[in-house]
C-alpha cells in the first residue's frame, strides 16, 4: 500500500505493522543518468518487495534529499546536513509508528546516507517505541555488490530496468570516458578527497557501458528478495523502547 496514493480510511484499514521508507538523494549521476537516480532506485526496490511480500506492507513516500554534499561540484545536486537528515528521518519513522506501522525498514539508495541512517535507526530503536533498520539495496545483490561505483553498471542497470526513459543511452561512451575507476583519492587507507569532483571528471565511477536492463532485472529481483527476508525478521522484533 503506497501512502501517497491511498485515502486515509484505506490506510486505517490496512492490517500490518510493517512499513518501508525509501530514502534517496538528489545528486549528480554522471552525464547519462538523472539526479534522482538514488530515489528512483530505492523506490523501485521498495515497490517490488512490497508487491511480493505475502502480507500487506505500507510504502511511505521517498525522502528525496539526503547527505550528498560531496557531489556539490556538479549542477543540481542538493543536500542536507547529517543532523537535518537524521532529524527528518526520525520524525517520518515515528509518524509511521504513530499509526501502528512501528517496524520500519529504511530502503536506502545512496552510500552517503548509510552512516547517518544507521545512527538514527539505532536511536529510534532505543528511545522511540519503533523498530527501524536501514537496508541499502546495492549491498544486497550478491556478488554484484562489488561492482558498485557511482552511476556505474549497477545503478544504471536498475534504472534501465525500472525507469528506462530516464537514461541517456547515447551518452554512455562519454560517461565512461570521463569516469574514474575508483571512489576517492587514497593515501594508504585514508581517503584525502572531500568532494567527488576531486577524483572524477564527470561524476562517474565505474563503467556504465556494462549496464543492461537484464542485469537491472536481476538486481531488482535479488534486492527485493533480500528485503522480503529482512521484513520476515523485522516482523518478529519487539518495538518497545529498551
Ligand atoms: Zn547513486
Short mmCIF file of C-alpha atoms and ligand atoms in Angstrom, two decimals:
data_model
loop_
_atom_site.label_atom_id
_atom_site.label_comp_id
_atom_site.label_asym_id
_atom_site.label_seq_id
_atom_site.Cartn_x
_atom_site.Cartn_y
_atom_site.Cartn_z
CA UNK A 1 0.00 0.00 0.00
CA UNK A 2 1.59 3.25 -1.18
CA UNK A 3 0.59 6.01 1.22
CA UNK A 4 0.83 8.80 -1.35
CA UNK A 5 -1.94 7.25 -3.47
CA UNK A 6 -4.11 5.93 -0.62
CA UNK A 7 -7.10 7.63 1.05
CA UNK A 8 -6.95 7.71 4.84
CA UNK A 9 -9.84 5.30 5.54
CA UNK A 10 -7.99 2.72 3.45
CA UNK A 11 -4.77 3.47 5.33
CA UNK A 12 -6.67 2.99 8.59
CA UNK A 13 -7.98 -0.37 7.40
CA UNK A 14 -4.66 -1.89 6.36
CA UNK A 15 -3.70 -4.72 8.67
CA UNK A 16 0.08 -4.56 9.14
CA UNK A 17 2.78 -3.18 11.38
CA UNK A 18 5.39 -3.19 8.60
CA UNK A 19 6.47 -0.14 6.61
CA UNK A 20 9.11 0.68 4.03
CA UNK A 21 10.58 4.18 3.84
CA UNK A 22 12.51 4.70 0.60
CA UNK A 23 15.44 7.04 1.20
CA UNK A 24 17.10 8.60 -1.81
CA UNK A 25 19.13 11.59 -2.86
CA UNK A 26 19.11 14.32 -5.49
CA UNK A 27 22.67 14.35 -6.78
CA UNK A 28 24.69 14.09 -9.94
CA UNK A 29 24.84 10.67 -11.57
CA UNK A 30 27.11 11.42 -14.49
CA UNK A 31 26.08 12.80 -17.86
CA UNK A 32 23.80 9.85 -18.64
CA UNK A 33 21.62 9.33 -15.54
CA UNK A 34 19.18 11.58 -13.68
CA UNK A 35 19.80 13.48 -10.47
CA UNK A 36 17.02 11.42 -8.89
CA UNK A 37 18.72 8.06 -9.56
CA UNK A 38 19.07 7.07 -5.90
CA UNK A 39 15.46 7.95 -5.13
CA UNK A 40 14.10 6.16 -8.22
CA UNK A 41 16.13 3.03 -7.45
CA UNK A 42 15.17 2.96 -3.76
CA UNK A 43 11.51 3.38 -4.73
CA UNK A 44 11.73 0.59 -7.33
CA UNK A 45 13.19 -1.91 -4.86
CA UNK A 46 10.70 -0.95 -2.14
CA UNK A 47 7.73 -1.24 -4.52
CA UNK A 48 8.83 -4.64 -5.82
CA UNK A 49 9.36 -6.05 -2.31
CA UNK A 50 6.02 -4.69 -1.08
CA UNK A 51 4.35 -6.27 -4.10
CA UNK A 52 5.93 -9.64 -3.46
CA UNK A 53 5.62 -9.79 0.29
CA UNK A 54 3.00 -12.24 1.50
CA UNK A 55 1.23 -9.76 3.78
CA UNK A 56 0.49 -6.03 3.35
CA UNK A 57 3.34 -3.55 3.72
CA UNK A 58 2.95 0.22 3.88
CA UNK A 59 5.25 2.10 1.49
CA UNK A 60 5.89 5.69 2.53
CA UNK A 61 6.77 8.45 0.04
CA UNK A 62 10.51 8.67 -0.51
CA UNK A 63 12.86 11.06 1.26
CA UNK A 64 14.22 12.82 -1.84
CA UNK A 65 17.24 14.75 -0.49
CA UNK A 66 19.97 13.19 1.62
CA UNK A 67 23.58 13.50 2.70
CA UNK A 68 25.19 14.34 -0.65
CA UNK A 69 27.32 17.44 -0.24
CA UNK A 70 30.26 15.51 -1.68
CA UNK A 71 28.63 15.94 -5.11
CA UNK A 72 28.19 19.73 -4.82
CA UNK A 73 30.68 20.30 -7.65
CA UNK A 74 28.04 19.12 -10.14
CA UNK A 75 24.94 21.13 -11.06
CA UNK A 76 21.64 20.18 -9.50
CA UNK A 77 22.99 18.30 -6.50
CA UNK A 78 21.05 19.03 -3.30
CA UNK A 79 21.93 18.03 0.23
CA UNK A 80 21.11 18.31 3.90
CA UNK A 81 23.48 18.15 6.83
CA UNK A 82 23.58 14.81 8.62
CA UNK A 83 21.81 16.42 11.60
CA UNK A 84 18.89 17.62 9.49
CA UNK A 85 18.67 14.31 7.66
CA UNK A 86 18.65 12.26 10.87
CA UNK A 87 16.05 14.51 12.49
CA UNK A 88 13.82 14.34 9.41
CA UNK A 89 14.07 10.58 9.02
CA UNK A 90 13.39 10.13 12.73
CA UNK A 91 10.24 12.27 12.51
CA UNK A 92 8.97 10.34 9.49
CA UNK A 93 9.64 6.96 11.11
CA UNK A 94 7.96 7.93 14.37
CA UNK A 95 4.93 9.28 12.50
CA UNK A 96 4.61 5.93 10.72
CA UNK A 97 4.83 4.25 14.14
CA UNK A 98 2.09 6.53 15.48
CA UNK A 99 -0.34 4.81 13.09
CA UNK A 100 0.76 1.35 14.19
CA UNK A 101 3.33 0.78 11.44
CA UNK A 102 6.07 0.54 14.01
CA UNK A 103 8.50 -1.81 12.25
CA UNK A 104 10.16 0.25 9.56
CA UNK A 105 12.83 -0.59 7.01
CA UNK A 106 14.58 2.44 5.50
CA UNK A 107 15.22 1.32 1.91
CA UNK A 108 18.28 3.32 1.01
CA UNK A 109 19.70 4.13 -2.43
CA UNK A 110 22.66 6.37 -1.53
CA UNK A 111 26.00 5.46 0.03
CA UNK A 112 26.32 8.89 1.66
CA UNK A 113 23.20 8.22 3.75
CA UNK A 114 24.45 4.97 5.26
CA UNK A 115 26.23 6.19 8.40
CA UNK A 116 23.51 8.68 9.36
CA UNK A 117 20.77 6.12 8.74
CA UNK A 118 22.47 3.55 10.93
CA UNK A 119 22.74 6.04 13.75
CA UNK A 120 19.19 7.35 13.54
CA UNK A 121 17.68 3.87 13.29
CA UNK A 122 19.55 2.81 16.44
CA UNK A 123 18.27 5.93 18.20
CA UNK A 124 14.70 5.11 17.18
CA UNK A 125 15.05 1.53 18.45
CA UNK A 126 16.48 2.66 21.79
CA UNK A 127 14.08 5.50 22.53
CA UNK A 128 11.07 5.83 20.27
CA UNK A 129 8.92 2.72 20.56
CA UNK A 130 9.54 1.66 16.98
CA UNK A 131 11.90 -0.81 15.37
CA UNK A 132 13.80 0.73 12.46
CA UNK A 133 16.64 -0.63 10.40
CA UNK A 134 18.49 0.54 7.27
CA UNK A 135 18.69 -1.56 4.11
CA UNK A 136 20.92 -0.39 1.26
CA UNK A 137 19.87 -2.14 -1.94
CA UNK A 138 23.26 -2.35 -3.66
CA UNK A 139 24.78 -4.12 -0.65
CA UNK A 140 22.18 -6.89 -1.07
CA UNK A 141 22.76 -8.09 -4.63
CA UNK A 142 25.24 -10.92 -4.02
CA UNK A 143 28.49 -10.88 -5.99
CA UNK A 144 27.29 -7.82 -7.95
CA UNK A 145 27.69 -5.64 -4.84
CA UNK A 146 31.43 -5.42 -5.53
CA UNK A 147 30.71 -3.71 -8.90
CA UNK A 148 29.12 -0.70 -7.23
CA UNK A 149 30.76 2.54 -8.33
CA UNK A 150 28.79 5.73 -8.81
CA UNK A 151 26.38 5.97 -11.73
CA UNK A 152 28.21 2.83 -12.86
CA UNK A 153 26.90 -0.52 -14.06
CA UNK A 154 24.67 -1.32 -11.06
CA UNK A 155 22.75 1.92 -10.67
CA UNK A 156 22.48 2.40 -14.43
CA UNK A 157 21.19 -1.16 -14.90
CA UNK A 158 18.47 -0.77 -12.30
CA UNK A 159 17.39 2.47 -13.98
CA UNK A 160 17.36 0.80 -17.40
CA UNK A 161 15.09 -1.90 -15.98
CA UNK A 162 12.72 0.14 -13.80
CA UNK A 163 12.86 3.65 -15.33
CA UNK A 164 14.43 3.20 -18.79
CA UNK A 165 13.21 6.54 -20.15
CA UNK A 166 15.47 8.36 -17.65
CA UNK A 167 18.78 7.05 -19.06
CA UNK A 168 20.59 8.79 -21.93
CA UNK A 169 21.92 5.66 -23.67
CA UNK A 170 23.66 7.83 -26.27
CA UNK A 171 25.90 9.32 -23.55
CA UNK A 172 27.26 6.05 -22.12
CA UNK A 173 30.56 6.33 -24.05
CA UNK A 174 31.06 9.89 -22.85
CA UNK A 175 30.14 8.77 -19.31
CA UNK A 176 32.79 6.04 -19.40
CA UNK A 177 35.48 8.31 -20.85
CA UNK A 178 35.24 10.86 -18.02
CA UNK A 179 34.85 8.26 -15.28
CA UNK A 180 37.19 7.27 -12.51
CA UNK A 181 37.74 3.58 -11.77
CA UNK A 182 37.81 4.10 -8.02
CA UNK A 183 35.95 6.18 -5.46
CA UNK A 184 38.25 8.62 -3.65
CA UNK A 185 41.85 9.82 -3.65
CA UNK A 186 43.72 7.44 -1.41
CA UNK A 187 46.92 7.52 0.58
CA UNK A 188 47.12 4.09 2.18
CA UNK A 189 43.76 3.54 3.85
CA UNK A 190 42.94 7.25 4.03
CA UNK A 191 40.71 8.99 1.50
CA UNK A 192 42.06 12.54 1.05
CA UNK A 193 39.16 13.66 -1.18
CA UNK A 194 36.21 15.51 0.32
CA UNK A 195 34.22 16.08 -2.88
CA UNK A 196 33.69 13.74 -5.81
CA UNK A 197 34.93 16.24 -8.41
CA UNK A 198 38.40 15.81 -6.92
CA UNK A 199 38.67 12.33 -8.42
CA UNK A 200 36.08 12.00 -11.19
CA UNK A 201 35.86 14.38 -14.12
CA UNK A 202 32.17 13.84 -14.92
CA UNK A 203 30.93 12.30 -11.67
CA UNK A 204 31.02 8.67 -12.77
CA UNK A 205 32.90 5.86 -11.02
CA UNK A 206 32.87 2.58 -12.93
CA UNK A 207 31.81 1.80 -16.49
CA UNK A 208 28.10 2.29 -17.17
CA UNK A 209 28.53 0.65 -20.61
CA UNK A 210 28.45 -2.62 -18.65
CA UNK A 211 24.86 -1.89 -17.66
CA UNK A 212 21.77 -3.55 -19.14
CA UNK A 213 18.07 -3.82 -18.43
CA UNK A 214 18.56 -7.57 -17.92
CA UNK A 215 21.17 -7.02 -15.23
CA UNK A 216 18.81 -4.45 -13.72
CA UNK A 217 16.06 -7.03 -13.51
CA UNK A 218 18.42 -9.45 -11.75
CA UNK A 219 19.48 -6.73 -9.30
CA UNK A 220 15.88 -5.75 -8.56
CA UNK A 221 14.97 -9.38 -8.02
CA UNK A 222 17.85 -10.06 -5.62
CA UNK A 223 17.42 -6.86 -3.66
CA UNK A 224 13.66 -7.40 -3.33
CA UNK A 225 14.20 -10.97 -2.18
CA UNK A 226 16.70 -9.85 0.46
CA UNK A 227 14.30 -7.14 1.55
CA UNK A 228 11.43 -9.64 1.92
CA UNK A 229 13.71 -11.82 4.08
CA UNK A 230 14.53 -8.76 6.17
CA UNK A 231 10.82 -7.98 6.58
CA UNK A 232 10.32 -11.51 7.93
CA UNK A 233 12.99 -10.83 10.55
CA UNK A 234 11.77 -7.32 11.36
CA UNK A 235 8.20 -8.61 11.84
CA UNK A 236 9.39 -10.63 14.84
CA UNK A 237 11.10 -7.70 16.60
CA UNK A 238 9.66 -6.02 19.67
CA UNK A 239 9.28 -2.27 19.04
CA UNK A 240 9.09 -1.35 22.75
CA UNK A 241 11.79 1.12 23.89
CA UNK A 242 14.66 -0.61 25.64
ZN1 LIG B 1 23.64 6.79 -6.72
#
